[in-house]
Amino acid sequence: MSEGRRRSGGRRGHSDAVKVNATPEPAYIKRGINIFQAWNDAQIDRIMARGEEIVEQIGVNITDNEEALELFASVGAKIDGGRVRINGGVLREIIQTAPSEFTQHARNPERNIVLGGNNTVLSPNYGSPFVRRGDEERRYGTIQDFQDLVKLAYLSPGLHHSGGTICEPCDIPVNKRHLDMIYAHLRYSDKPFMGSVTAGTRAQDSIDMAKIVFGDEFVNNNCVMVSLINANSPLAWDGTMIDSMLTYAKNNQACIISPFILMGAMSPITVPAALAQAYAENLVGLALTQLARPGAPALFGVFLTSMSMQTGAPTFGTAEDFLAVNGAVNIGRKLNLPVRTAAGLNGSKMPDAQAAYEMTATLMASALAGSNFVMHTAGWLEGGLVASFEKFVMDAEMNMIVARLLRGQELDDNSLAVDVYQEAGPGSHFLGTTHTQNNFRTAYYASKAADYDAFETWKDNGSKSASERATFMWQKMLSEYQAPPLDETKDKALQDFIAKRKGDMADSWIS
Amino acid sequence: MSEGRRRSGGRRGHSDAVKVNATPEPAYIKRGINIFQAWNDAQIDRIMARGEEIVEQIGVNITDNEEALELFASVGAKIDGGRVRINGGVLREIIQTAPSEFTQHARNPERNIVLGGNNTVLSPNYGSPFVRRGDEERRYGTIQDFQDLVKLAYLSPGLHHSGGTICEPCDIPVNKRHLDMIYAHLRYSDKPFMGSVTAGTRAQDSIDMAKIVFGDEFVNNNCVMVSLINANSPLAWDGTMIDSMLTYAKNNQACIISPFILMGAMSPITVPAALAQAYAENLVGLALTQLARPGAPALFGVFLTSMSMQTGAPTFGTAEDFLAVNGAVNIGRKLNLPVRTAAGLNGSKMPDAQAAYEMTATLMASALAGSNFVMHTAGWLEGGLVASFEKFVMDAEMNMIVARLLRGQELDDNSLAVDVYQEAGPGSHFLGTTHTQNNFRTAYYASKAADYDAFETWKDNGSKSASERATFMWQKMLSEYQAPPLDETKDKALQDFIAKRKGDMADSWIS
């Protein structure tokens, strides 16, 4: 009668690791359950008031970008060298032109996403120089890895987005790899994607390539890219990032304004203070998008994580990370802007239990808070240094579960099963009832990366860990991958564009 | 400038896997953040109304327990054979005598817990016949394993409770092992614990042993045990469980009323219907405790999980599990009773990524909903069949994080760091500021089971997975374990009691 033993589990049954869904998943999550607010309204107000003090009294450094300084001067900022101080209320006024909700178009319209409001979009890993796949040691990423990860994201219903720098293709010169990355997103996927931000010219290349596929006029009038604009925390913006930001904003493409903060190093160590600073940095970045082009789409974004005070290393999935993300989403909601957070984070070197504890804790933090755009939700390993193929497919399944959680459940006569006890009564079971038969296909979703076979079956299959099984999953997915159709003329035009742009530049392996 | 690379991580530094806390952890969690309610009030009301229909129209089977049938008959229930049908409003009225909050006393008063209200208590694994530890294959648990797990729970600040059948000591006859289990909790720990429920006489033995340590009068007037009373879902209670329940309730000891439901098998397959049934079963069980002794402490409890419709195996950490637990806690709160849920659940055969994804998802579900007593939060593996030593210590660290999350953060001038920018401005860092120095000891808590060293350091240390490091953790803990003091006279009296009771019975290996 002890609890662990009163179970029907262990029925023999063999199941493929990769199954086809009965119905296609929606392109993004429309939340049906309540949001979780760990902080009270009054607390968020106080944090925001402190953020506005910071931007007014301390200010923000803007380096190497005269245009930005001029834009801020034009709205009454005090400019002292590169230091910009400005009234917080003025900035809040300026950012009111940014849309509270907007559509990012995918080249397959069924994959369009809506950012903001009650919607959540889960996006894959971003920015890792290394990859881990199968039995290989950790090594630098290549364009082949990049294309493979784009294909896996395309095939994963738990990912609503193709992401951006899903790993660094380190075998391509630094000044040219953005072309191959954008091409991979456009060629091997039809999900929405992110543009290059490492230089204003590369932002422009991203836009030009999007125009080849979507058409000039369509891109002028619609958002087809969201791009990650990191602040140089604390309280600094560098000219290159701002160049990319201004390029996107002027072209009506969405900027994700995102302080990247290891709390304790790049901000004060306490969560409320870190949030206040992140808000101050956002106010400046968001305002700049609207000064460049009022109405340009933009996201209030944060990357906030704790650090080990013993070693200075970033730590992930802590209580403080959870509370920071929850507070940030609340701030963004108060601004009536779409919010971007990060999840799937962890410091593990391999796709093991540590990776999964921290991944899940960070994913719950973002998802339950109601974040609109969640980056890094699949594949992130080792503090972001590594894109793991095994973790990618396991995470994408965890995303499926979180998507169902956020969508919630209908409460109606069917889900209350009002007639079921006419077929099954006290002491019996429900497996054969009409209600079960009518509902079992959609009642539950369990991770396809999980093994629920009986111990003996699992042992007969080689006693494989989740990450060992995940190797089989991604290999099978890649072996069965078929590219979504792309008009041959457009494909040719993309390739010509890339060839021309590459021909214009000498290789650089530095920046 | 890509996000994964803008990090200070990887500073070399070596840290022991097991560290001593600077300050002792509180004995339980007093929640400081808001609760998360996935369901709306009106939805919970509708589910409860359906549950009351079930108890009135379908009823519940009670087998082999005349006393329970007489108690229900005395309050107007219709008894038809063993089927009890009764008005839901009557049952709600009866259970109002149960306390909304009560103290479970530990033999060390500093370990006392308060169940109910804004409090959360995290308790370890319960009921597993098998164990996994170190390199050993899965095997049946022994009393040595049991004692070791009790010691680990004692040493883990992430566990507020010693639990009950933390694993099954299968080397002791079934009819005698409860004596050795209760002794282990009393001798090797001073945290609160759970009593035996496998027979009314064993419940009485548990009470008698507690009286030796706490004193007769103290036990008569105070709760010193909480014990798990599982319903035989659907809609049935068996006589043995009720015997134990009545024994505890009459002695003023707390019963955890808990349907154990694999949704789809032991209840209808849809979450709202499963919740309605679990509520109906609770109403009957809770009422019985109050009919036996008005005012006896009792918990509204559930174990609810989804199942694979392909194989019939239970699945864990799904969206449906999360929503079920969240709804259950809401129901318990509406009844103004302490609530018991389960977390740390997973179907994995080893302490790998699957185990951790599912563990964390289930822990977040219980913790954020505001469950008061969460069972199975450390060590549970393979659907509860296995108590894993490695997972035990990793889970206990995840519990520490969740405890900090629930406690929340102060919002004051210090946490807003109002003066910090006088020492560190835009573009600088905060590591050396007075604010950081004043706060770094308490600012963050990262799992001691996690590795945040640089890749090279980790590799030099043998490229160990989280579970491999966890082996070292529990071995070190056990090697350094020191038993809390126990009065020698009481210890002798406990041993005499056990010897006498064992002498009274022939060994039984069946029940």
Short mmCIF file of N, CA, C and O in Angstrom, two decimals, chain A residues 5-40:
data_model
loop_
_atom_site.label_atom_id
_atom_site.label_comp_id
_atom_site.label_asym_id
_atom_site.label_seq_id
_atom_site.Cartn_x
_atom_site.Cartn_y
_atom_site.Cartn_z
N ARG A 5 4.31 1.97 -4.91
CA ARG A 5 4.07 0.67 -5.52
C ARG A 5 2.67 0.55 -6.08
O ARG A 5 2.39 -0.39 -6.80
N ARG A 6 1.81 1.48 -5.78
CA ARG A 6 0.43 1.39 -6.25
C ARG A 6 0.33 2.01 -7.62
O ARG A 6 -0.15 3.09 -7.80
N ARG A 7 0.87 1.35 -8.60
CA ARG A 7 0.94 1.93 -9.92
C ARG A 7 0.78 0.85 -10.96
O ARG A 7 1.13 -0.29 -10.74
N SER A 8 0.26 1.28 -12.10
CA SER A 8 0.04 0.30 -13.15
C SER A 8 1.21 0.24 -14.11
O SER A 8 1.18 -0.46 -15.08
N GLY A 9 2.26 1.00 -13.82
CA GLY A 9 3.38 1.17 -14.75
C GLY A 9 4.03 -0.13 -15.14
O GLY A 9 3.74 -1.19 -14.60
N GLY A 10 4.93 -0.01 -16.09
CA GLY A 10 5.73 -1.15 -16.43
C GLY A 10 5.07 -2.09 -17.40
O GLY A 10 5.60 -3.15 -17.68
N ARG A 11 3.93 -1.76 -17.93
CA ARG A 11 3.40 -2.56 -19.01
C ARG A 11 4.40 -2.57 -20.16
O ARG A 11 4.88 -1.52 -20.56
N ARG A 12 4.69 -3.72 -20.68
CA ARG A 12 5.63 -3.76 -21.80
C ARG A 12 5.03 -3.07 -23.00
O ARG A 12 3.85 -3.18 -23.29
N GLY A 13 5.84 -2.38 -23.72
CA GLY A 13 5.35 -1.73 -24.92
C GLY A 13 6.51 -0.99 -25.51
O GLY A 13 7.29 -0.39 -24.79
N HIS A 14 6.64 -1.03 -26.79
CA HIS A 14 7.79 -0.42 -27.43
C HIS A 14 7.32 0.79 -28.20
O HIS A 14 6.29 0.77 -28.83
N SER A 15 8.08 1.88 -28.09
CA SER A 15 7.64 3.08 -28.80
C SER A 15 8.84 3.73 -29.46
O SER A 15 9.93 3.77 -28.90
N ASP A 16 8.65 4.19 -30.64
CA ASP A 16 9.72 4.94 -31.33
C ASP A 16 10.01 6.21 -30.56
O ASP A 16 9.13 6.81 -29.98
N ALA A 17 11.27 6.60 -30.55
CA ALA A 17 11.64 7.84 -29.86
C ALA A 17 11.04 9.05 -30.57
O ALA A 17 10.68 10.03 -29.94
N VAL A 18 10.93 8.99 -31.86
CA VAL A 18 10.40 10.13 -32.61
C VAL A 18 9.07 9.75 -33.23
O VAL A 18 8.98 8.79 -33.98
N LYS A 19 8.05 10.50 -32.87
CA LYS A 19 6.73 10.20 -33.42
C LYS A 19 6.20 11.42 -34.16
O LYS A 19 6.57 12.54 -33.88
N VAL A 20 5.32 11.14 -35.07
CA VAL A 20 4.68 12.23 -35.80
C VAL A 20 3.44 12.67 -35.03
O VAL A 20 2.70 11.85 -34.50
N ASN A 21 3.26 13.96 -34.92
CA ASN A 21 2.09 14.48 -34.22
C ASN A 21 0.82 14.21 -35.01
O ASN A 21 0.82 14.32 -36.24
N ALA A 22 -0.24 13.92 -34.28
CA ALA A 22 -1.53 13.72 -34.95
C ALA A 22 -2.01 15.01 -35.60
O ALA A 22 -2.47 15.03 -36.73
N THR A 23 -1.85 16.12 -34.88
CA THR A 23 -2.25 17.41 -35.43
C THR A 23 -1.06 18.35 -35.35
O THR A 23 -0.28 18.28 -34.41
N PRO A 24 -0.91 19.24 -36.33
CA PRO A 24 0.22 20.16 -36.26
C PRO A 24 0.07 21.10 -35.07
O PRO A 24 -1.04 21.47 -34.70
N GLU A 25 1.19 21.44 -34.46
CA GLU A 25 1.16 22.37 -33.33
C GLU A 25 0.90 23.78 -33.85
O GLU A 25 1.33 24.15 -34.93
N PRO A 26 0.22 24.60 -33.05
CA PRO A 26 0.06 26.01 -33.44
C PRO A 26 1.44 26.68 -33.54
O PRO A 26 2.41 26.21 -32.95
N ALA A 27 1.50 27.76 -34.29
CA ALA A 27 2.78 28.41 -34.58
C ALA A 27 3.38 29.09 -33.37
O ALA A 27 4.57 29.37 -33.35
N TYR A 28 2.57 29.39 -32.38
CA TYR A 28 3.09 30.00 -31.15
C TYR A 28 2.06 29.73 -30.05
O TYR A 28 1.05 29.06 -30.29
N ILE A 29 2.35 30.21 -28.85
CA ILE A 29 1.49 29.90 -27.72
C ILE A 29 0.56 31.07 -27.42
O ILE A 29 1.02 32.18 -27.18
N LYS A 30 -0.73 30.82 -27.45
CA LYS A 30 -1.70 31.79 -26.94
C LYS A 30 -2.05 31.35 -25.53
O LYS A 30 -2.69 30.31 -25.36
N ARG A 31 -1.62 32.10 -24.57
CA ARG A 31 -1.76 31.67 -23.17
C ARG A 31 -3.22 31.67 -22.74
O ARG A 31 -3.95 32.64 -22.97
N GLY A 32 -3.63 30.57 -22.09
CA GLY A 32 -5.00 30.46 -21.58
C GLY A 32 -5.06 30.43 -20.07
O GLY A 32 -6.15 30.48 -19.49
N ILE A 33 -3.90 30.28 -19.42
CA ILE A 33 -3.90 30.28 -17.95
C ILE A 33 -3.45 31.65 -17.44
O ILE A 33 -2.95 32.48 -18.20
N ASN A 34 -3.64 31.85 -16.16
CA ASN A 34 -3.20 33.10 -15.54
C ASN A 34 -1.69 33.24 -15.61
O ASN A 34 -0.98 32.25 -15.71
N ILE A 35 -1.21 34.48 -15.51
CA ILE A 35 0.24 34.67 -15.35
C ILE A 35 0.59 34.56 -13.87
O ILE A 35 -0.27 34.66 -12.99
N PHE A 36 1.87 34.35 -13.62
CA PHE A 36 2.37 34.29 -12.25
C PHE A 36 3.15 35.57 -11.94
O PHE A 36 4.13 35.88 -12.60
N GLN A 37 2.68 36.30 -10.95
CA GLN A 37 3.37 37.52 -10.53
C GLN A 37 3.94 37.31 -9.13
O GLN A 37 3.21 37.37 -8.14
N ALA A 38 5.24 37.07 -9.08
CA ALA A 38 5.88 36.85 -7.77
C ALA A 38 5.95 38.16 -6.99
O ALA A 38 5.92 38.15 -5.76
N TRP A 39 6.07 39.28 -7.70
CA TRP A 39 6.19 40.59 -7.06
C TRP A 39 4.83 41.29 -7.08
O TRP A 39 4.03 41.09 -7.99
N ASN A 40 4.64 42.14 -6.11
CA ASN A 40 3.42 42.95 -6.11
C ASN A 40 3.60 44.19 -6.97
O ASN A 40 4.71 44.64 -7.22
#
